[in-house]
Amino acid sequence: MTATRARWPISFGLAVAIFVVAPFSQADAAGQGAVPGPGKLGRGINILGYDGIWEGGRNAPFRLDNLTAIRKAGFSHVRINFFGFKFMGSGNVLDEVVLRRLDAVIEEVLARNLTPVLDEHDTHICQRDVSECAEKLKAFWRQIAERYAGKYPALAFEVLNEPGGQMTSANWNALLNECLGIIRRTNPERTVIAAVLNVDEMPVEELVLPPDDRNLIVTFHYYTPIRFTHQGAPWSRTFSRIGPLDWGTADDERQAASDFEKMRIWSEREKRPLYLGEFGVYERAPSDGRMRYLSFVAQSADRLGWAWAYWQFDHDFAAFDSARQTWKPGILHALIPPVH
């Protein structure tokens, strides 16, 4: 997800992706973390999309010691939202200074016994210009794959957040498979995440993957109904005028349950475990309805045995108050109820 700008997907429903799982390795002996098996990502949260750490190494608003709070709260993985394209120079070469900062973040995540997911998050460019996206995305993964070959085996790669817009399924399948080929040449056992095209019809049946790569988990993003989850969002002329809208009627729950049932049926037919990679509600929504929604989605995912990642740690949709350095108790309790 892309907060603080026009981020909503073309689809107002589910954004689906594929999570390629590597088998367990001996990484713990090297202090690099163990590769999670299918369904073992557990509960997670999105971090570091809009922080100064990338540009200048500033430790704000996200502080790296917040990773300790994330682990203590009961999360087991973090999704690092990384806009790699803006750190490319001539020839689409990634800035080595920024890459060293990324190394440090990954090592801090692993040191907290959290699993890092490196998400290439340049959705806006890739939905607008397919050829520019293709050139940059292949260059990005060629460099990242070579850099991390044989290193940090617990680190997962997410090829691209929410492809869509001007991309067709044919465009995306071709680009996805090229990127997978690039990654697999140097990282044959690396965990990889690859999205199904993010449009209203959610064409998961159109996704084309290498037939011999069967260690897959499907991940999807859930912001339905978007009029509720994005009400009051100031970056949208439409959503900024909406609200207050509530959520939590029997019909509301039936609709969400139906959406999840669709995914459950698909996953059982295709024998693909599921991972809910993003969900959240903008803070202008009525608090009670917001908490009911978050609780229903998170607990549904838990009950169905899916891993999930909340959008997001700080900024908007925030689960954590950076100024006070404390969790927002309503959100955290909705996501991870206290054990009595």
CSV table of C-alpha atoms in Angstrom, one decimal:
chain,number,residue,atom,x,y,z
A,1,MET,CA,0.0,0.0,0.0
A,2,THR,CA,1.1,3.6,-0.6
A,3,ALA,CA,-0.1,6.0,2.0
A,4,THR,CA,0.1,9.8,1.8
A,5,ARG,CA,-0.7,9.8,-1.9
A,6,ALA,CA,-3.3,8.3,-4.3
A,7,ARG,CA,-2.6,4.8,-3.3
A,8,TRP,CA,-5.8,2.9,-3.6
A,9,PRO,CA,-5.5,0.0,-6.1
A,10,ILE,CA,-7.6,-0.1,-9.3
A,11,SER,CA,-9.3,-3.0,-7.6
A,12,PHE,CA,-11.5,-1.9,-4.7
A,13,GLY,CA,-11.4,-5.5,-3.4
A,14,LEU,CA,-8.6,-8.0,-3.1
A,15,ALA,CA,-5.0,-7.6,-4.3
A,16,VAL,CA,-3.6,-11.1,-4.7
A,17,ALA,CA,0.0,-12.3,-4.9
A,18,ILE,CA,2.1,-15.4,-4.8
A,19,PHE,CA,4.6,-16.2,-2.1
A,20,VAL,CA,7.4,-18.6,-3.1
A,21,VAL,CA,8.8,-20.5,-0.2
A,22,ALA,CA,12.3,-21.8,0.3
A,23,PRO,CA,13.1,-24.8,2.4
A,24,PHE,CA,14.8,-24.6,5.7
A,25,SER,CA,18.5,-23.9,5.6
A,26,GLN,CA,21.4,-23.8,8.1
A,27,ALA,CA,21.3,-20.0,8.3
A,28,ASP,CA,21.0,-19.9,12.0
A,29,ALA,CA,24.5,-21.1,12.4
A,30,ALA,CA,25.6,-18.0,10.5
A,31,GLY,CA,23.4,-15.8,12.5
A,32,GLN,CA,21.3,-14.9,9.4
A,33,GLY,CA,17.9,-16.5,10.5
A,34,ALA,CA,16.1,-19.6,9.4
A,35,VAL,CA,14.0,-19.6,6.3
A,36,PRO,CA,10.3,-19.8,7.3
A,37,GLY,CA,8.4,-22.8,6.0
A,38,PRO,CA,5.0,-22.7,4.3
A,39,GLY,CA,2.6,-20.8,6.6
A,40,LYS,CA,5.3,-19.9,9.1
A,41,LEU,CA,5.5,-16.2,8.6
A,42,GLY,CA,2.9,-15.7,11.2
A,43,ARG,CA,1.7,-12.2,12.2
A,44,GLY,CA,3.6,-9.2,10.7
A,45,ILE,CA,3.5,-5.5,10.1
A,46,ASN,CA,4.6,-3.1,7.2
A,47,ILE,CA,7.5,-0.7,8.0
A,48,LEU,CA,9.9,1.9,6.6
A,49,GLY,CA,8.1,3.1,3.5
A,50,TYR,CA,8.3,6.8,4.1
A,51,ASP,CA,11.2,7.3,6.5
A,52,GLY,CA,14.4,9.4,6.3
A,53,ILE,CA,16.6,6.5,7.0
A,54,TRP,CA,17.0,5.7,3.3
A,55,GLU,CA,17.9,9.2,2.2
A,56,GLY,CA,20.2,10.3,5.0
A,57,GLY,CA,20.4,7.6,7.6
A,58,ARG,CA,18.1,9.6,9.9
A,59,ASN,CA,16.4,7.5,12.6
A,60,ALA,CA,13.0,9.1,12.3
A,61,PRO,CA,10.1,8.7,12.5
A,62,PHE,CA,10.8,4.9,12.6
A,63,ARG,CA,13.5,4.0,15.0
A,64,LEU,CA,15.4,0.8,14.5
A,65,ASP,CA,14.9,-0.1,18.2
A,66,ASN,CA,11.1,-0.1,17.4
A,67,LEU,CA,11.9,-3.5,16.0
A,68,THR,CA,12.2,-4.7,19.6
A,69,ALA,CA,8.7,-3.4,20.4
A,70,ILE,CA,7.4,-5.1,17.3
A,71,ARG,CA,8.8,-8.5,18.4
A,72,LYS,CA,7.7,-8.1,22.0
A,73,ALA,CA,4.1,-7.2,20.8
A,74,GLY,CA,3.9,-10.7,19.2
A,75,PHE,CA,4.7,-10.0,15.6
A,76,SER,CA,7.1,-12.5,13.8
A,77,HIS,CA,7.8,-10.7,10.5
A,78,VAL,CA,8.1,-7.3,9.0
A,79,ARG,CA,7.4,-6.2,5.4
A,80,ILE,CA,10.0,-3.5,4.4
A,81,ASN,CA,8.4,-1.2,1.9
A,82,PHE,CA,11.3,-0.1,-0.3
A,83,PHE,CA,11.0,2.4,-3.2
A,84,GLY,CA,14.2,1.3,-5.0
A,85,PHE,CA,13.7,3.1,-8.3
A,86,LYS,CA,14.4,6.5,-6.8
A,87,PHE,CA,17.8,5.4,-5.6
A,88,MET,CA,18.9,4.4,-9.1
A,89,GLY,CA,21.4,6.5,-11.0
A,90,SER,CA,22.8,6.3,-14.5
A,91,GLY,CA,22.1,2.9,-16.1
A,92,ASN,CA,19.6,2.1,-13.3
A,93,VAL,CA,22.5,1.3,-10.9
A,94,LEU,CA,21.4,1.3,-7.3
A,95,ASP,CA,23.1,3.7,-4.9
A,96,GLU,CA,25.6,1.7,-2.8
A,97,VAL,CA,25.2,4.0,0.2
A,98,VAL,CA,21.5,3.2,0.3
A,99,LEU,CA,22.1,-0.5,-0.2
A,100,ARG,CA,24.4,-0.5,2.8
A,101,ARG,CA,21.6,1.1,4.8
A,102,LEU,CA,19.3,-1.7,3.6
A,103,ASP,CA,21.9,-4.3,4.7
A,104,ALA,CA,21.9,-2.7,8.2
A,105,VAL,CA,18.1,-2.7,8.4
A,106,ILE,CA,17.9,-6.4,7.4
A,107,GLU,CA,20.5,-7.3,10.0
A,108,GLU,CA,18.6,-5.4,12.7
A,109,VAL,CA,15.4,-7.2,11.8
A,110,LEU,CA,17.1,-10.6,11.9
A,111,ALA,CA,18.8,-9.7,15.2
A,112,ARG,CA,15.3,-9.4,16.7
A,113,ASN,CA,14.4,-12.8,15.5
A,114,LEU,CA,12.0,-11.3,12.9
A,115,THR,CA,11.7,-12.4,9.3
A,116,PRO,CA,12.3,-9.6,6.8
A,117,VAL,CA,10.4,-9.3,3.6
A,118,LEU,CA,11.9,-6.9,1.1
A,119,ASP,CA,9.0,-5.4,-0.9
A,120,GLU,CA,9.8,-3.4,-4.1
A,121,HIS,CA,7.0,-0.8,-3.7
A,122,ASP,CA,7.2,1.4,-6.8
A,123,THR,CA,3.5,0.7,-7.7
A,124,HIS,CA,2.8,4.2,-9.0
A,125,ILE,CA,5.5,4.0,-11.7
A,126,CYS,CA,4.7,0.4,-12.7
A,127,GLN,CA,0.9,1.0,-13.0
A,128,ARG,CA,1.6,4.1,-15.2
A,129,ASP,CA,4.4,3.0,-17.6
A,130,VAL,CA,4.9,-0.7,-18.2
A,131,SER,CA,8.1,-0.3,-20.3
A,132,GLU,CA,9.8,2.0,-17.7
A,133,CYS,CA,8.8,-0.4,-14.9
A,134,ALA,CA,10.1,-3.4,-16.7
A,135,GLU,CA,13.5,-1.9,-17.3
A,136,LYS,CA,13.9,-0.7,-13.8
A,137,LEU,CA,12.4,-3.7,-12.1
A,138,LYS,CA,14.7,-6.2,-13.9
A,139,ALA,CA,17.7,-4.0,-13.1
A,140,PHE,CA,16.6,-3.8,-9.4
A,141,TRP,CA,16.3,-7.5,-9.0
A,142,ARG,CA,19.5,-8.3,-10.9
A,143,GLN,CA,21.4,-6.2,-8.4
A,144,ILE,CA,19.6,-7.2,-5.3
A,145,ALA,CA,19.7,-10.9,-6.2
A,146,GLU,CA,23.4,-10.8,-6.8
A,147,ARG,CA,24.0,-8.8,-3.6
A,148,TYR,CA,22.2,-11.2,-1.4
A,149,ALA,CA,23.1,-14.5,-3.1
A,150,GLY,CA,24.0,-16.9,-0.3
A,151,LYS,CA,23.3,-14.3,2.3
A,152,TYR,CA,20.4,-13.7,4.7
A,153,PRO,CA,18.5,-16.8,3.6
A,154,ALA,CA,15.6,-15.8,5.8
A,155,LEU,CA,15.1,-12.7,3.7
A,156,ALA,CA,12.1,-12.8,1.4
A,157,PHE,CA,12.0,-10.9,-1.9
A,158,GLU,CA,8.7,-9.4,-3.1
A,159,VAL,CA,9.0,-8.7,-6.8
A,160,LEU,CA,6.5,-5.8,-7.0
A,161,ASN,CA,3.7,-4.4,-4.8
A,162,GLU,CA,0.3,-4.4,-6.4
A,163,PRO,CA,0.9,-4.4,-10.2
A,164,GLY,CA,-2.0,-3.1,-12.2
A,165,GLY,CA,-3.0,0.1,-13.9
A,166,GLN,CA,-1.7,0.0,-17.5
A,167,MET,CA,-0.3,-3.5,-17.0
A,168,THR,CA,-2.3,-6.4,-18.5
A,169,SER,CA,-2.0,-9.9,-17.2
A,170,ALA,CA,0.1,-10.7,-20.3
A,171,ASN,CA,2.4,-7.8,-19.5
A,172,TRP,CA,2.7,-8.8,-15.9
A,173,ASN,CA,3.2,-12.5,-16.5
A,174,ALA,CA,6.1,-11.8,-18.9
A,175,LEU,CA,7.8,-9.4,-16.5
A,176,LEU,CA,7.2,-11.5,-13.5
A,177,ASN,CA,8.7,-14.6,-15.0
A,178,GLU,CA,11.7,-12.6,-16.3
A,179,CYS,CA,12.3,-11.3,-12.7
A,180,LEU,CA,11.8,-14.8,-11.3
A,181,GLY,CA,14.4,-16.1,-13.8
A,182,ILE,CA,16.8,-13.3,-12.8
A,183,ILE,CA,16.4,-14.1,-9.1
A,184,ARG,CA,16.5,-17.9,-9.4
A,185,ARG,CA,19.9,-17.8,-11.3
A,186,THR,CA,21.6,-16.6,-8.1
A,187,ASN,CA,19.0,-17.4,-5.4
A,188,PRO,CA,17.5,-20.8,-6.3
A,189,GLU,CA,16.1,-21.4,-2.8
A,190,ARG,CA,15.2,-17.8,-2.0
A,191,THR,CA,11.7,-17.0,-0.7
A,192,VAL,CA,10.0,-14.8,-3.4
A,193,ILE,CA,6.7,-12.9,-3.4
A,194,ALA,CA,4.9,-12.2,-6.8
A,195,ALA,CA,1.6,-10.5,-7.2
A,196,VAL,CA,-1.4,-11.4,-9.3
A,197,LEU,CA,-2.6,-8.4,-11.3
A,198,ASN,CA,-4.5,-6.0,-9.0
A,199,VAL,CA,-7.7,-5.3,-10.8
A,200,ASP,CA,-11.4,-5.6,-9.9
A,201,GLU,CA,-11.8,-9.1,-11.5
A,202,MET,CA,-8.8,-10.4,-9.5
A,203,PRO,CA,-7.6,-12.7,-12.3
A,204,VAL,CA,-5.7,-15.3,-10.3
A,205,GLU,CA,-6.4,-17.9,-12.9
A,206,GLU,CA,-4.4,-15.8,-15.5
A,207,LEU,CA,-1.3,-15.9,-13.4
A,208,VAL,CA,1.5,-17.9,-15.1
A,209,LEU,CA,4.3,-19.3,-12.9
A,210,PRO,CA,7.2,-21.7,-13.6
A,211,PRO,CA,5.5,-25.1,-13.5
A,212,ASP,CA,8.3,-26.8,-11.6
A,213,ASP,CA,8.2,-24.2,-8.8
A,214,ARG,CA,5.5,-25.5,-6.5
A,215,ASN,CA,6.6,-24.1,-3.1
A,216,LEU,CA,4.0,-21.3,-3.3
A,217,ILE,CA,1.9,-19.4,-0.8
A,218,VAL,CA,-0.8,-17.0,-2.1
A,219,THR,CA,-0.8,-13.6,-0.5
A,220,PHE,CA,-3.6,-11.0,-0.9
A,221,HIS,CA,-4.3,-7.4,0.3
A,222,TYR,CA,-7.7,-6.6,1.8
A,223,TYR,CA,-9.2,-3.1,2.0
A,224,THR,CA,-12.9,-4.0,1.2
A,225,PRO,CA,-15.1,-2.0,1.4
A,226,ILE,CA,-12.7,0.8,0.4
A,227,ARG,CA,-15.2,3.5,1.1
A,228,PHE,CA,-15.0,2.4,4.8
A,229,THR,CA,-11.3,1.6,5.0
A,230,HIS,CA,-10.2,4.8,3.2
A,231,GLN,CA,-12.8,7.3,4.4
A,232,GLY,CA,-11.4,10.7,5.2
A,233,ALA,CA,-8.1,10.0,3.4
A,234,PRO,CA,-6.9,13.5,2.5
A,235,TRP,CA,-4.9,12.5,-0.6
A,236,SER,CA,-8.1,11.5,-2.4
A,237,ARG,CA,-10.7,14.1,-3.5
A,238,THR,CA,-13.3,11.2,-3.4
A,239,PHE,CA,-12.4,9.6,-0.1
A,240,SER,CA,-11.7,12.8,1.8
A,241,ARG,CA,-15.4,13.7,1.5
A,242,ILE,CA,-16.6,10.3,2.8
A,243,GLY,CA,-17.6,9.5,6.3
A,244,PRO,CA,-18.3,8.8,9.0
A,245,LEU,CA,-19.1,5.3,7.9
A,246,ASP,CA,-19.4,2.4,10.4
A,247,TRP,CA,-18.6,-1.3,9.9
A,248,GLY,CA,-19.6,-4.4,11.8
A,249,THR,CA,-23.2,-5.5,10.8
A,250,ALA,CA,-24.0,-9.1,10.0
A,251,ASP,CA,-24.0,-8.2,6.3
A,252,ASP,CA,-20.6,-6.6,6.6
A,253,GLU,CA,-19.1,-9.7,8.2
A,254,ARG,CA,-20.8,-12.0,5.7
A,255,GLN,CA,-19.3,-10.0,2.8
A,256,ALA,CA,-15.8,-10.3,4.3
A,257,ALA,CA,-16.3,-13.9,5.1
A,258,SER,CA,-17.4,-14.5,1.5
A,259,ASP,CA,-14.3,-12.8,0.1
A,260,PHE,CA,-12.1,-15.0,2.4
A,261,GLU,CA,-14.1,-18.1,1.5
A,262,LYS,CA,-13.4,-17.4,-2.2
A,263,MET,CA,-9.7,-17.3,-1.5
A,264,ARG,CA,-9.8,-20.4,0.8
A,265,ILE,CA,-11.6,-22.4,-1.9
A,266,TRP,CA,-9.1,-21.3,-4.5
A,267,SER,CA,-6.1,-22.2,-2.3
A,268,GLU,CA,-7.5,-25.6,-1.5
A,269,ARG,CA,-8.1,-26.3,-5.1
A,270,GLU,CA,-4.7,-25.2,-6.1
A,271,LYS,CA,-3.0,-26.5,-2.9
A,272,ARG,CA,-1.6,-23.0,-2.1
A,273,PRO,CA,-1.4,-21.8,1.5
A,274,LEU,CA,-2.5,-18.2,2.1
A,275,TYR,CA,-0.8,-15.0,3.4
A,276,LEU,CA,-2.8,-11.8,4.0
A,277,GLY,CA,-0.1,-9.3,3.1
A,278,GLU,CA,-1.9,-6.0,3.8
A,279,PHE,CA,-5.0,-4.7,5.5
A,280,GLY,CA,-5.9,-1.6,7.5
A,281,VAL,CA,-8.3,1.2,8.1
A,282,TYR,CA,-7.5,4.9,7.9
A,283,GLU,CA,-7.7,6.7,11.2
A,284,ARG,CA,-10.7,9.0,10.2
A,285,ALA,CA,-13.0,6.0,10.5
A,286,PRO,CA,-15.1,5.8,13.6
A,287,SER,CA,-13.0,4.1,16.2
A,288,ASP,CA,-15.4,1.3,17.2
A,289,GLY,CA,-16.0,0.3,13.6
A,290,ARG,CA,-12.3,0.4,12.9
A,291,MET,CA,-11.5,-1.9,15.7
A,292,ARG,CA,-14.3,-4.3,14.8
A,293,TYR,CA,-13.0,-4.5,11.2
A,294,LEU,CA,-9.3,-5.0,12.2
A,295,SER,CA,-10.3,-7.7,14.8
A,296,PHE,CA,-12.5,-9.5,12.3
A,297,VAL,CA,-9.9,-9.6,9.6
A,298,ALA,CA,-7.0,-10.5,11.8
A,299,GLN,CA,-8.9,-13.2,13.7
A,300,SER,CA,-10.4,-14.6,10.5
A,301,ALA,CA,-6.9,-14.9,9.1
A,302,ASP,CA,-5.6,-16.6,12.3
A,303,ARG,CA,-8.6,-19.0,12.3
A,304,LEU,CA,-8.0,-19.9,8.7
A,305,GLY,CA,-4.3,-20.5,9.4
A,306,TRP,CA,-3.1,-17.6,7.2
A,307,ALA,CA,-0.1,-15.4,7.9
A,308,TRP,CA,-0.8,-11.7,7.8
A,309,ALA,CA,0.8,-8.2,7.8
A,310,TYR,CA,-1.0,-5.1,9.0
A,311,TRP,CA,-0.7,-1.8,7.1
A,312,GLN,CA,1.2,-0.1,8.8
A,313,PHE,CA,3.5,0.6,11.8
A,314,ASP,CA,3.6,4.4,11.7
A,315,HIS,CA,2.5,7.3,9.5
A,316,ASP,CA,-1.1,7.0,8.6
A,317,PHE,CA,-3.1,3.8,9.3
A,318,ALA,CA,-0.6,3.7,12.2
A,319,ALA,CA,-0.6,1.0,14.9
A,320,PHE,CA,2.2,2.8,16.8
A,321,ASP,CA,2.4,6.3,18.2
A,322,SER,CA,5.9,7.5,17.2
A,323,ALA,CA,5.7,10.7,19.3
A,324,ARG,CA,4.9,8.8,22.5
A,325,GLN,CA,6.8,5.7,21.5
A,326,THR,CA,3.9,3.4,22.5
A,327,TRP,CA,1.4,1.2,20.7
A,328,LYS,CA,-2.1,2.5,20.1
A,329,PRO,CA,-3.8,0.0,22.4
A,330,GLY,CA,-7.1,-0.4,20.5
A,331,ILE,CA,-5.3,-1.3,17.3
A,332,LEU,CA,-2.8,-3.7,18.9
A,333,HIS,CA,-5.5,-5.4,20.9
A,334,ALA,CA,-7.6,-5.8,17.8
A,335,LEU,CA,-4.8,-7.3,15.9
A,336,ILE,CA,-3.3,-9.4,18.7
A,337,PRO,CA,-5.7,-9.9,21.6
A,338,PRO,CA,-4.1,-10.2,25.0
A,339,VAL,CA,-3.8,-13.7,26.4
A,340,HIS,CA,-5.5,-14.0,29.7
